[in-house]
Structures are given as C-alpha cells and as structure tokens.
Coordinates of C-alpha atoms and ligand atoms in Angstrom, one line a residue:
M4 CA 0.8 -21.4 5.8
D5 CA 1.9 -19.4 2.8
P6 CA 1.1 -21.0 -0.5
P7 CA 4.1 -21.8 -2.8
Q8 CA 5.8 -18.8 -4.3
T9 CA 6.1 -19.9 -7.9
V10 CA 3.5 -18.7 -10.3
P11 CA 2.5 -21.1 -13.1
S12 CA 3.5 -19.4 -16.3
S13 CA 0.9 -18.5 -18.8
P14 CA 1.8 -17.9 -22.5
R15 CA 2.8 -14.3 -23.1
K16 CA 0.4 -13.0 -25.6
K17 CA 1.3 -10.3 -28.0
R18 CA -1.5 -7.9 -29.0
P19 CA -1.6 -5.2 -31.7
R20 CA -0.4 -1.9 -30.3
Q21 CA -3.0 0.8 -29.8
V22 CA -0.8 3.8 -29.4
G23 CA -3.3 6.2 -31.0
A24 CA -6.0 5.3 -28.5
S25 CA -4.1 6.7 -25.6
M26 CA -2.9 9.8 -27.4
A27 CA -5.9 11.9 -26.5
S28 CA -4.6 12.9 -23.1
P29 CA -6.6 15.0 -20.6
A30 CA -5.3 18.4 -19.5
H31 CA -2.7 18.1 -16.8
N32 CA -1.7 20.4 -14.1
I33 CA 1.8 21.9 -14.7
K34 CA 3.7 21.9 -11.5
F35 CA 7.2 22.8 -12.7
R36 CA 6.7 25.8 -14.9
E37 CA 10.4 26.7 -15.2
L38 CA 11.1 23.7 -17.3
V39 CA 9.8 23.1 -20.8
L40 CA 10.7 19.6 -22.1
F41 CA 10.9 18.1 -25.5
I42 CA 11.4 14.3 -25.8
L43 CA 13.4 13.2 -28.8
E44 CA 11.8 10.3 -30.7
K45 CA 15.1 9.3 -32.5
K46 CA 16.3 5.9 -31.3
M47 CA 13.5 5.9 -28.7
G48 CA 10.5 5.1 -30.9
T49 CA 7.0 6.5 -30.9
T50 CA 5.4 4.2 -28.4
R51 CA 7.9 4.8 -25.7
R52 CA 8.0 8.6 -26.4
T53 CA 4.2 8.8 -26.1
F54 CA 4.3 6.8 -22.9
L55 CA 7.0 9.0 -21.4
M56 CA 5.3 12.2 -22.4
E57 CA 2.0 11.1 -20.9
L58 CA 3.7 10.0 -17.7
A59 CA 5.8 13.1 -17.4
R60 CA 2.7 15.3 -17.9
R61 CA 0.8 13.4 -15.3
K62 CA 3.6 14.0 -12.9
G63 CA 3.3 17.8 -13.5
F64 CA 6.0 18.4 -16.1
R65 CA 5.4 20.6 -19.1
V66 CA 6.2 18.5 -22.2
E67 CA 5.8 20.0 -25.7
N68 CA 4.7 17.9 -28.7
E69 CA 6.8 19.9 -31.1
L70 CA 10.2 21.5 -30.8
S71 CA 9.7 25.2 -30.3
D72 CA 11.5 28.3 -29.0
S73 CA 9.8 27.8 -25.6
V74 CA 11.6 24.4 -25.1
T75 CA 14.4 24.7 -22.5
H76 CA 15.4 21.0 -22.2
I77 CA 15.7 18.2 -24.7
V78 CA 15.5 14.7 -23.3
A79 CA 17.0 11.9 -25.4
E80 CA 17.8 8.2 -25.1
N81 CA 20.7 6.3 -26.5
N82 CA 21.9 9.4 -28.2
S83 CA 25.1 11.2 -27.5
G84 CA 25.1 15.0 -27.3
S85 CA 26.6 15.2 -30.7
E86 CA 23.9 13.1 -32.2
V87 CA 21.2 15.3 -30.7
L88 CA 23.0 18.4 -32.0
E89 CA 23.2 16.8 -35.5
W90 CA 19.5 16.2 -35.4
L91 CA 18.8 19.7 -34.2
Q92 CA 20.9 21.1 -37.1
A93 CA 18.9 18.9 -39.6
Q94 CA 15.7 20.5 -38.2
K95 CA 17.3 23.8 -39.2
I96 CA 17.2 24.8 -35.5
R97 CA 20.3 26.2 -33.9
A98 CA 20.9 24.8 -30.5
S99 CA 20.9 27.9 -28.4
S100 CA 23.1 28.1 -25.3
Q101 CA 20.0 28.0 -23.2
L102 CA 19.0 24.6 -24.5
T103 CA 20.1 21.8 -22.2
L104 CA 20.5 18.3 -23.6
L105 CA 19.6 15.6 -21.0
D106 CA 19.7 11.9 -20.9
V107 CA 16.4 10.1 -20.3
S108 CA 17.8 8.9 -16.9
W109 CA 17.2 12.4 -15.6
L110 CA 13.5 12.3 -16.5
I111 CA 13.1 8.8 -15.1
E112 CA 14.7 9.8 -11.8
S113 CA 12.6 13.0 -11.7
M114 CA 9.4 11.2 -12.3
G115 CA 10.3 8.7 -9.6
A116 CA 11.1 11.6 -7.2
G117 CA 7.9 13.4 -8.2
K118 CA 9.9 16.6 -8.9
P119 CA 12.8 17.6 -11.1
V120 CA 16.0 16.1 -9.6
E121 CA 19.3 18.0 -9.7
M122 CA 21.0 17.8 -13.2
T123 CA 24.4 16.3 -12.6
G124 CA 27.1 15.3 -14.9
K125 CA 25.7 11.8 -15.5
H126 CA 22.5 13.4 -16.9
Q127 CA 24.0 16.0 -19.2
L128 CA 24.7 15.1 -22.8
V129 CA 28.1 16.5 -23.7
V130 CA 28.7 17.7 -27.2
R131 CA 32.1 16.5 -28.4
T132 CA 34.0 18.6 -30.8
D133 CA 35.2 15.6 -32.8
C134 CA 31.6 14.4 -33.2
S135 CA 32.6 10.8 -32.5
A136 CA 29.3 9.5 -31.3
S137 CA 30.5 7.6 -28.3
P138 CA 27.7 7.2 -25.8
S139 CA 27.6 9.5 -22.8
P140 CA 27.9 7.9 -19.4
G141 CA 24.2 8.4 -18.6
S142 CA 22.8 7.1 -21.8
Q143 CA 23.6 3.4 -21.3
N144 CA 20.2 3.0 -19.6
T145 CA 21.6 0.5 -17.1
L146 CA 19.5 -0.1 -14.0
P147 CA 20.4 1.7 -10.8
P148 CA 22.6 -0.6 -8.7
A149 CA 19.9 -0.9 -6.0
V150 CA 17.7 -2.8 -8.4
K151 CA 20.0 -5.8 -8.6
K152 CA 19.8 -6.3 -4.8
I153 CA 16.1 -6.1 -4.3
S154 CA 15.0 -8.7 -1.8
Q155 CA 12.0 -10.9 -2.2
Y156 CA 11.1 -10.1 1.4
A157 CA 9.3 -6.8 2.1
C158 CA 11.1 -6.6 5.5
Q159 CA 14.4 -6.1 3.5
R160 CA 12.9 -3.3 1.4
R161 CA 12.1 0.3 2.4
T162 CA 8.6 1.0 1.2
T163 CA 7.3 4.5 1.9
L164 CA 4.0 5.9 0.7
N165 CA 5.8 7.6 -2.2
N166 CA 4.8 5.0 -4.8
C167 CA 6.0 5.9 -8.3
N168 CA 4.4 2.8 -9.9
H169 CA 0.8 3.4 -9.0
I170 CA -0.3 2.7 -12.6
F171 CA 0.9 -0.9 -12.1
T172 CA 0.3 -1.5 -8.4
D173 CA -3.4 -0.3 -8.7
A174 CA -3.9 -2.9 -11.5
F175 CA -2.2 -5.7 -9.5
E176 CA -4.4 -4.9 -6.5
V177 CA -7.6 -5.2 -8.5
L178 CA -6.4 -8.6 -9.8
A179 CA -5.3 -9.8 -6.4
E180 CA -8.6 -8.9 -4.9
N181 CA -10.4 -10.7 -7.8
Y182 CA -8.4 -13.8 -7.1
E183 CA -9.2 -13.5 -3.4
F184 CA -12.9 -13.3 -4.2
R185 CA -12.4 -16.4 -6.4
E186 CA -10.4 -18.1 -3.6
N187 CA -7.3 -18.5 -5.8
E188 CA -4.7 -18.0 -3.1
T189 CA -1.7 -18.6 -5.3
F190 CA -2.5 -15.9 -7.9
C191 CA -3.8 -13.6 -5.2
L192 CA -0.5 -13.8 -3.4
A193 CA 1.5 -13.5 -6.6
F194 CA -0.2 -10.1 -7.4
M195 CA 0.0 -8.9 -3.9
R196 CA 3.8 -9.6 -3.8
A197 CA 4.3 -8.0 -7.2
A198 CA 2.4 -4.8 -6.0
S199 CA 4.5 -4.8 -2.9
V200 CA 7.8 -5.0 -4.6
L201 CA 6.9 -2.3 -7.1
K202 CA 5.9 0.0 -4.3
S203 CA 9.4 -0.1 -3.0
L204 CA 11.1 1.0 -6.2
P205 CA 12.7 4.4 -6.3
F206 CA 11.9 4.8 -10.0
T207 CA 9.0 4.3 -12.4
I208 CA 9.0 1.3 -14.6
I209 CA 8.7 2.5 -18.2
S210 CA 10.1 -0.4 -20.2
M211 CA 10.3 -4.2 -19.7
K212 CA 14.0 -3.7 -19.4
D213 CA 13.4 -1.9 -16.1
T214 CA 11.9 -5.1 -14.6
E215 CA 15.1 -7.1 -15.0
G216 CA 16.5 -8.3 -11.7
I217 CA 13.2 -7.4 -9.8
P218 CA 12.0 -10.4 -7.7
C219 CA 8.3 -11.6 -7.4
L220 CA 7.5 -10.8 -11.1
G221 CA 6.3 -14.0 -12.7
D222 CA 5.2 -14.4 -16.3
K223 CA 1.5 -13.6 -15.5
V224 CA 2.6 -10.4 -13.7
K225 CA 5.0 -9.4 -16.5
C226 CA 2.2 -9.8 -19.1
V227 CA 0.2 -7.2 -17.2
I228 CA 3.1 -4.8 -17.0
E229 CA 3.9 -5.2 -20.7
E230 CA 0.3 -4.5 -21.6
I231 CA 0.2 -1.4 -19.4
I232 CA 3.4 -0.1 -20.9
E233 CA 2.2 -0.6 -24.4
D234 CA -1.5 0.4 -24.1
G235 CA -1.7 2.4 -20.9
E236 CA -4.1 -0.2 -19.4
S237 CA -4.6 -3.9 -18.8
S238 CA -7.4 -5.7 -20.6
E239 CA -7.5 -8.2 -17.7
V240 CA -8.1 -5.5 -15.2
K241 CA -10.7 -3.9 -17.4
A242 CA -12.5 -7.2 -17.7
V243 CA -12.4 -7.7 -13.9
L244 CA -13.7 -4.2 -13.2
N245 CA -16.7 -5.0 -15.4
D246 CA -17.2 -8.4 -14.0
E247 CA -20.5 -8.8 -12.2
R248 CA -19.1 -11.2 -9.5
Y249 CA -16.2 -8.8 -8.8
Q250 CA -18.5 -5.8 -8.6
S251 CA -20.9 -7.6 -6.3
F252 CA -18.2 -9.0 -3.9
K253 CA -16.6 -5.6 -3.8
L254 CA -19.9 -4.1 -2.8
F255 CA -21.0 -6.7 -0.3
T256 CA -17.6 -6.9 1.5
S257 CA -17.7 -3.1 1.9
V258 CA -20.2 -3.8 4.6
F259 CA -18.7 -4.3 8.1
G260 CA -19.2 -7.9 9.1
V261 CA -19.6 -9.3 5.6
G262 CA -16.8 -11.6 4.3
L263 CA -16.4 -13.9 1.4
K264 CA -18.8 -16.6 2.6
T265 CA -21.7 -14.2 3.0
S266 CA -20.9 -12.5 -0.3
E267 CA -20.9 -15.8 -2.1
R268 CA -24.3 -16.7 -0.6
W269 CA -25.9 -13.4 -1.5
F270 CA -24.4 -13.5 -5.0
R271 CA -25.7 -17.1 -5.5
M272 CA -29.1 -16.0 -4.3
G273 CA -29.1 -13.4 -7.1
F274 CA -28.6 -10.2 -5.1
R275 CA -26.6 -7.5 -6.8
S276 CA -27.4 -4.4 -4.7
L277 CA -27.2 -3.5 -1.0
S278 CA -30.7 -1.9 -1.0
K279 CA -32.3 -5.2 -2.0
I280 CA -30.4 -7.1 0.6
R281 CA -31.2 -4.6 3.3
S282 CA -34.9 -4.7 2.7
D283 CA -35.1 -8.5 2.2
K284 CA -37.3 -10.0 5.0
T285 CA -36.0 -13.6 4.7
L286 CA -32.3 -12.8 5.3
K287 CA -30.8 -13.1 8.8
F288 CA -28.0 -10.6 9.7
T289 CA -25.4 -10.9 12.4
R290 CA -25.2 -8.1 15.0
M291 CA -22.0 -7.0 13.2
Q292 CA -23.8 -6.8 9.8
K293 CA -26.7 -4.9 11.3
A294 CA -24.3 -2.3 12.6
G295 CA -22.5 -2.4 9.2
F296 CA -25.7 -1.5 7.4
L297 CA -26.8 1.0 10.0
Y298 CA -23.6 3.1 9.8
Y299 CA -22.7 2.1 6.2
E300 CA -22.2 5.6 4.7
D301 CA -19.9 6.8 7.6
L302 CA -17.9 3.6 7.6
V303 CA -17.2 3.5 3.8
S304 CA -16.2 7.2 3.8
C305 CA -12.9 6.3 5.5
V306 CA -11.2 7.9 8.5
T307 CA -9.1 11.0 8.1
R308 CA -6.0 11.6 10.1
A309 CA -7.7 14.5 11.9
E310 CA -10.5 12.1 12.9
A311 CA -8.0 9.4 13.9
E312 CA -6.2 11.9 16.2
A313 CA -9.5 13.0 17.8
V314 CA -10.3 9.3 18.5
G315 CA -6.8 9.0 20.0
V316 CA -7.6 11.7 22.5
L317 CA -10.9 10.0 23.3
V318 CA -9.2 6.7 23.9
K319 CA -6.4 8.2 26.0
E320 CA -8.8 10.1 28.2
A321 CA -10.9 7.0 28.9
V322 CA -7.9 4.6 29.3
Q323 CA -6.0 6.9 31.6
A324 CA -9.1 7.6 33.7
F325 CA -8.8 3.9 34.9
L326 CA -5.0 3.2 34.6
P327 CA -3.1 6.5 34.7
D328 CA 0.2 4.9 33.8
A329 CA -1.1 3.1 30.7
F330 CA 0.5 3.8 27.3
V331 CA -1.8 4.2 24.3
T332 CA -0.2 4.0 20.9
M333 CA -1.9 4.5 17.6
T334 CA -0.9 1.5 15.3
G335 CA -2.0 0.3 11.9
G336 CA -1.9 2.4 8.8
F337 CA -1.9 5.8 10.7
R338 CA 1.4 4.8 12.5
R339 CA 2.8 4.2 9.0
G340 CA 2.0 7.7 8.0
K341 CA -1.2 7.1 6.0
K342 CA -3.6 10.0 5.7
M343 CA -6.7 7.8 5.5
G344 CA -7.7 4.5 7.0
H345 CA -10.6 2.1 7.2
D346 CA -10.3 2.1 11.0
V347 CA -8.1 3.4 13.8
D348 CA -6.0 0.8 15.7
F349 CA -4.7 1.3 19.2
L350 CA -2.3 -0.8 21.4
I351 CA -2.7 -0.3 25.1
T352 CA -0.3 -1.5 27.7
S353 CA 0.4 -0.7 31.3
P354 CA 3.7 -1.3 33.1
G355 CA 2.4 -1.2 36.7
S356 CA -0.9 -3.0 36.6
T357 CA -1.8 -6.5 37.8
D358 CA -3.2 -9.2 35.5
D359 CA -6.7 -8.4 37.0
E360 CA -6.4 -4.6 36.4
E361 CA -5.2 -5.3 32.9
Q362 CA -8.1 -7.6 32.2
Q363 CA -10.6 -5.1 33.6
L364 CA -9.5 -2.1 31.6
L365 CA -11.2 -2.6 28.3
P366 CA -14.6 -3.6 29.8
K367 CA -14.4 -0.4 32.0
V368 CA -13.5 1.8 29.0
V369 CA -16.3 0.3 26.9
N370 CA -18.8 0.8 29.8
L371 CA -17.8 4.4 30.1
W372 CA -18.5 5.1 26.5
E373 CA -21.7 3.2 26.7
R374 CA -22.9 5.5 29.5
E375 CA -21.7 8.5 27.5
G376 CA -23.8 7.3 24.5
L377 CA -20.7 7.0 22.3
L378 CA -20.7 3.2 21.9
L379 CA -22.5 2.2 18.6
Y380 CA -21.1 -1.3 18.4
C381 CA -18.8 -3.5 20.6
D382 CA -17.4 -6.9 20.2
L383 CA -15.1 -7.7 23.2
V384 CA -12.8 -10.7 22.6
E385 CA -11.3 -12.1 25.8
S386 CA -7.6 -13.0 25.9
T387 CA -6.6 -16.5 24.9
L388 CA -3.0 -16.0 25.7
E389 CA -1.4 -19.0 27.3
K390 CA 2.2 -18.3 27.6
S391 CA 3.1 -22.0 27.7
K392 CA 1.7 -22.5 24.1
L393 CA 3.7 -19.7 22.5
P394 CA 4.6 -19.1 19.8
S395 CA 1.8 -19.9 17.4
R396 CA 2.8 -21.5 14.1
N397 CA -0.2 -20.1 12.2
V398 CA 1.3 -17.1 10.5
D399 CA -1.9 -15.3 9.5
A400 CA -3.8 -16.0 12.7
L401 CA -5.2 -13.2 14.9
D402 CA -3.3 -12.9 18.1
H403 CA -4.3 -14.0 21.5
F404 CA -4.5 -10.6 23.2
Q405 CA -7.7 -9.2 24.7
K406 CA -9.2 -6.8 22.2
C407 CA -12.3 -5.1 21.1
F408 CA -13.7 -4.2 17.7
L409 CA -15.8 -1.1 18.1
I410 CA -17.9 1.5 16.3
L411 CA -17.7 4.8 18.1
K412 CA -19.6 8.0 17.8
L413 CA -17.2 10.8 17.1
H414 CA -18.7 14.2 17.5
H415 CA -17.6 16.7 14.8
Q416 CA -16.7 19.3 17.4
R417 CA -13.9 17.0 18.6
V418 CA -12.3 17.0 15.2
D419 CA -10.3 20.1 14.3
S420 CA -12.5 22.1 16.8
G421 CA -15.6 21.3 14.7
M422 CA -14.1 22.5 11.4
S423 CA -14.7 19.2 9.6
S424 CA -17.4 18.7 7.1
Q425 CA -20.9 18.2 8.6
Q426 CA -23.8 16.4 7.1
E427 CA -27.0 18.4 7.6
G428 CA -28.4 17.7 11.0
K429 CA -26.0 14.9 12.0
T430 CA -23.3 16.2 14.4
W431 CA -21.2 13.0 14.5
K432 CA -19.6 10.3 12.5
A433 CA -19.4 6.6 13.1
I434 CA -15.8 5.4 13.2
R435 CA -14.4 1.8 13.4
V436 CA -11.9 1.5 16.2
D437 CA -9.8 -1.5 17.3
L438 CA -8.3 -1.6 20.8
V439 CA -5.8 -4.2 21.8
M440 CA -4.6 -4.8 25.3
C441 CA -1.2 -6.4 25.7
P442 CA 1.0 -7.4 28.7
Y443 CA 3.8 -4.9 29.1
E444 CA 6.6 -7.4 28.4
L445 CA 5.2 -8.3 25.0
R446 CA 4.5 -4.7 23.9
A447 CA 7.4 -4.6 21.3
F448 CA 6.0 -7.7 19.5
A449 CA 2.4 -6.5 19.7
L450 CA 3.5 -3.1 18.3
L451 CA 5.4 -4.6 15.5
G452 CA 2.5 -6.9 14.6
W453 CA -0.2 -4.3 14.8
T454 CA 1.7 -1.6 12.8
G455 CA 1.6 -3.7 9.6
S456 CA 1.2 -3.5 6.7
R457 CA -0.2 -6.9 6.3
Q458 CA 2.1 -7.7 3.5
F459 CA 5.1 -6.5 5.6
E460 CA 4.0 -8.8 8.5
R461 CA 3.6 -11.8 6.2
D462 CA 7.1 -11.3 4.8
L463 CA 8.6 -10.6 8.2
R464 CA 7.3 -14.0 9.4
R465 CA 8.2 -15.8 6.2
Y466 CA 11.7 -14.3 6.5
A467 CA 12.1 -15.4 10.1
T468 CA 11.0 -18.9 9.3
H469 CA 12.9 -19.5 6.1
E470 CA 16.0 -17.4 6.6
R471 CA 16.6 -17.5 10.3
K472 CA 14.9 -20.7 11.5
M473 CA 12.9 -18.6 14.0
I474 CA 9.1 -18.2 14.6
L475 CA 7.7 -14.7 14.9
D476 CA 4.2 -13.7 15.8
N477 CA 2.5 -10.9 17.6
H478 CA 3.6 -12.2 21.0
A479 CA 7.1 -13.6 20.7
L480 CA 10.2 -14.6 18.7
Y481 CA 11.4 -18.2 19.1
D482 CA 14.8 -19.4 18.0
K483 CA 14.3 -23.0 16.8
T484 CA 18.0 -23.7 16.7
K485 CA 18.8 -22.5 20.2
R486 CA 15.3 -23.5 21.4
I487 CA 14.8 -20.2 23.3
F488 CA 12.4 -17.3 23.3
L489 CA 14.2 -14.0 22.4
K490 CA 13.2 -11.1 24.6
A491 CA 12.8 -7.6 23.2
E492 CA 12.0 -4.2 24.7
S493 CA 11.6 -2.4 21.4
E494 CA 11.0 -3.0 17.7
E495 CA 14.6 -2.2 17.0
E496 CA 15.6 -5.2 19.2
I497 CA 13.4 -7.5 17.2
F498 CA 14.9 -6.4 13.9
A499 CA 18.3 -6.9 15.4
H500 CA 17.4 -10.5 16.6
L501 CA 16.4 -11.2 13.1
G502 CA 19.6 -9.8 11.6
L503 CA 17.6 -7.1 9.7
D504 CA 18.3 -3.4 9.2
Y505 CA 15.7 -1.4 11.2
L506 CA 12.8 -0.1 9.2
E507 CA 10.8 2.9 10.5
P508 CA 7.0 2.4 10.6
W509 CA 6.7 4.7 7.5
E510 CA 9.0 2.4 5.6
R511 CA 6.8 -0.6 6.2
N512 CA 4.1 0.4 3.6
A513 CA 4.7 -2.8 1.7
Ligands
LIG17 N1 -2.9 -7.3 11.6 C1 -2.3 -8.6 11.6 N2 -3.1 -9.7 11.6 C2 -4.4 -9.5 11.4 C3 -5.0 -8.3 11.3 C4 -4.2 -7.1 11.4 O1 -1.1 -8.7 11.8 N3 -5.2 -10.6 11.3 C5 -2.1 -6.2 11.7 C6 -1.6 -5.7 10.3 C7 -2.0 -4.3 10.2 C8 -2.6 -3.9 11.5 O2 -2.8 -5.1 12.2 C9 -3.8 -3.2 11.4 O3 -4.7 -3.8 10.5 P1 -5.7 -3.0 9.6 O4 -6.4 -2.0 10.4 O5 -6.6 -4.1 8.9 O6 -4.8 -2.4 8.5 P2 -4.2 -1.0 8.3 O7 -2.8 -1.2 7.8 O8 -4.3 -0.2 9.5 O9 -5.0 -0.4 7.1 P3 -6.4 0.4 7.1 O10 -6.0 1.8 6.8 O11 -7.2 -0.2 6.1 O12 -7.0 0.3 8.5
LIG18 MG1 -6.2 0.1 10.5

C-alpha cells in the first residue's frame, strides 16, 4: 500500500544568502551565438539576476555582465518598455534600433525549451510615446495556464525526457534515495513525487512564485527548492552526499543482488569498500551476488541504446527459432526513449502457442544461450499466474508471469558492427537482461506495466484505485463497481477504460 500523501511540515528556516559564493561560474559553452543578452537588475534584484544569468549560461545562452555594444537583447522583469528606455538613457546609452527589449517570460520559456523560442508580441516590451509606465502584457509574470491544472497523478501529466528542472530533481532524487536507505517511506515517496511533478513542467522554476499551484510540493520539499534558488545548492543534499551511511549503501546496492538488508548488515559489520567485502573469507554470498561481483565493472557501466538494440536482435533470433510467431517487444526505459539503462527488458508473447509451448519457451532460449556460451547468469522464475485470483491488490508486487533475470555475454562485434569501445583483450560486455513471458490476451496489461516508469506505474494504480474504483496490475483491470474484468487489446484501450488521455511511452518518464 502507498503510505499517506501528506508530508509532516518542518519549520522553514531562513539562512543568510550567499550570493557571492556562486558568482564564480565556470566557462559555459555558448550554443546560440546570434543572441547577446543583458539582464536588467532594476526591479529584479541581484540574487535573481545572478541566478538567471547562471542558468541561462548553463543552457547555452551568451549573457553579458555589463551592458555593451555587443548586446542585442535586453531582458527585464516587471518593467515596461518605457521604463527600460528611461534606464538606458540614464546610462547615457542610446537604445539603438537593433536592441530588442524583452520580458523575462521569453527567457524563461527559452530556457525551458532548451533553445531560444520565437519572440512574439507577449514577449516584446513596447515603448509607449506617452511614457505612462503601464505594464506590458508579458511582464505580469503570471504562471502559464497549464500550471494551475497540474494533476497530482503522473498518469495525467506528460513527462518527456526533456527535464528543465534537473537542478531540483537531482537533489530530490538524492534525498529520496537517502530516505529509502533509512527506510523512511513517507519522506522517500514525498521526494520521489516532487521530482516526478517537476520533471513534467514545461518551464524552469526560478522563483518560489513559480511553485504556486504545483501539487506534491510539501514544506520540506519547498525548503529545498528555496535553498537551491537562493544558494544554487541544498545543504541537506550536500550533507547526504558526504554521509558515510549513504555513500556505503549507494556503493553496496550498486552490486547486482545486494539490497537494503545486505547493505545494512555489511555497514554494521564495519565494511566501507567493495574490495574488503569481496576478499572477506567469512562472508557468504548468494549466487546472484557472486555474479554481481564477477561482472561488476560491466554492469555498473550501464547499457547504451546500441547495446540494447544488439541484445534485442539476439533475443528475437533465439525466441523465434522456437516460436516463429512470437512477438518480442523491448520495454522498460528504452521503450520510453532513454539512451541508457541499467538493464534491457523484453516482453514476449505468442498468439498461436499452447500453454505448454508458452511455458517451454524461456527454458529453451536459456538453454540455447548456455550452449552458445552466452549465459553468464540465469534466474528463471516460474509463472504463478492463477487467473481465478486476479487481480492482485498489492500495488508494488512483482507480477505472476514466467520470467528470467539474466546476465548475457554481448560480443562487441554485435554492437554497431564492432565499433563500440573495447577493453583491451576482452571482446564482450556483460549485460543485465530481463525476459517476461505473458499470455497473448494479457499482453496490453503486461506491456503497460513493464514500460514504466516505476513512478508512472505507481500513480496509474493509485489513480485507478482512488479516482475510478478500479484495480489495475500487470495482468488485469478490475472494475469494483461493475464487478467485472475489463478486457483490452492495446494500451490505448486501458487508458480509455480508466478515462485517461493516452500517453505515449516517451511521455511516461515520470
Ligand atoms: N516494473 C514494475 N514492477 C516492478 C519492477 C519493474 O512495474 N517490481 C516495471 C516498471 C519499469 C519496468 O518494469 C522496468 O523496470 P526497470 O528495468 O527496473 O526500470 P527502467 O525504467 O527500465 O529503468 P532502467 O533504465 O534503470 O532499467
Ligand atoms: Mg530497465
């Protein structure tokens, strides 16, 4: 069950500002050379100007510290065109006809889009001849309308990989992970939900005002946002990253087969490094952990898309050698468009096969790889699917399909025709692969479940339960009001049953 959503509030602490500390910015790559920006401090303030300048530079914009002849665009906030002109005249600088005056909303939208957006009327500051300083339409700094309707459920938000709030979501993910390591489920979930909602925003948060109307941001979360806006970093995140327990758990859980319980034990025994653990004669390792240590370097280096595609070919060849009509679909992060993953996930289903043929497929495939010397590790889990007991009420449970968790040997020559990087001597890389076999009539549910992201799946189930009185899992959708299972041939049909707008896989990166 999901823990309660509310986050106990902690007092909002106010710390002295350290603007100067973040001034020394590293050199940034300028991506958009045709624009030279100057951000006006008047009515904006030093802190916000510094923050915006730093952010814009990080996004590839050229931003000048001083107003000079090279400047092509002036960005202002809460200033009318006439006010900017007045300021320019006071600097003894004549506004040339080439100089464009823009409202800050243009810069914010551009940073969100990762490139300069088109300058429309709402962005341009108009200079009025009567000099009556009425605010221009764009300068009211109101939130985009979409912000007011953001859902608390990830399945009602489109979340692509274009995250314009990395600076915040990276921080939240560290904190969520630390709470997970400390088994504080409530705070862990609070920070995961906060990260998820910020990933869906089409703009970058640059002031606390931007957080108005956004769900899932409790006081504890807002405290972190505020600190990052003011100081460029969170003291809590900094403390966590330097924390011995966090560092050790992070290291230990990076080994395939090592979870929280084992990490806790090793930490309590005083271990802090993997080499000490590996060489300890008194420790007993599971088969999974032995494989985890054996192929550690390959497994932590992550799987590239090219490698995932090459594994896909390998899987298809093997599967279709035994069941020619079988469908093999890459699921997980790669189906959502990710360029890297910790493993490669596949869903296999076959319309024409009997229950027996279905049950025999994975063992046959695994045997084939074993004979070919490609199988480095295999854990085959038999199906526990009992159609009478569906659906399961345990929202985070693994499903009942037959599946295998593997480590396969992928030869470099199968990737990009051997162009990928090679370690000296070694001609292959160990890759984590998950195969799931599902009955053909359940394929839409299995595909939806195995595509993820995990946060998206959690919210989809929570939404079904709380908003539709339905139970969804990787096998079925049950309508509690009508007391029937709802059938579906495609993911689109499942979304429709739930009364949701369809989201493409690449919009599920919650
Ligand atoms: N999944 C699930 N329940 C689980 C495990 C997985 O619903 N207990 C779903 C969610 C995502 C998908 O299966 C694949 O899982 P992972 O491989 O762990 O995640 P990923 O999104 O593919 O990310 P990564 O790039 O780390 O593999
Ligand atoms: Mg995966």
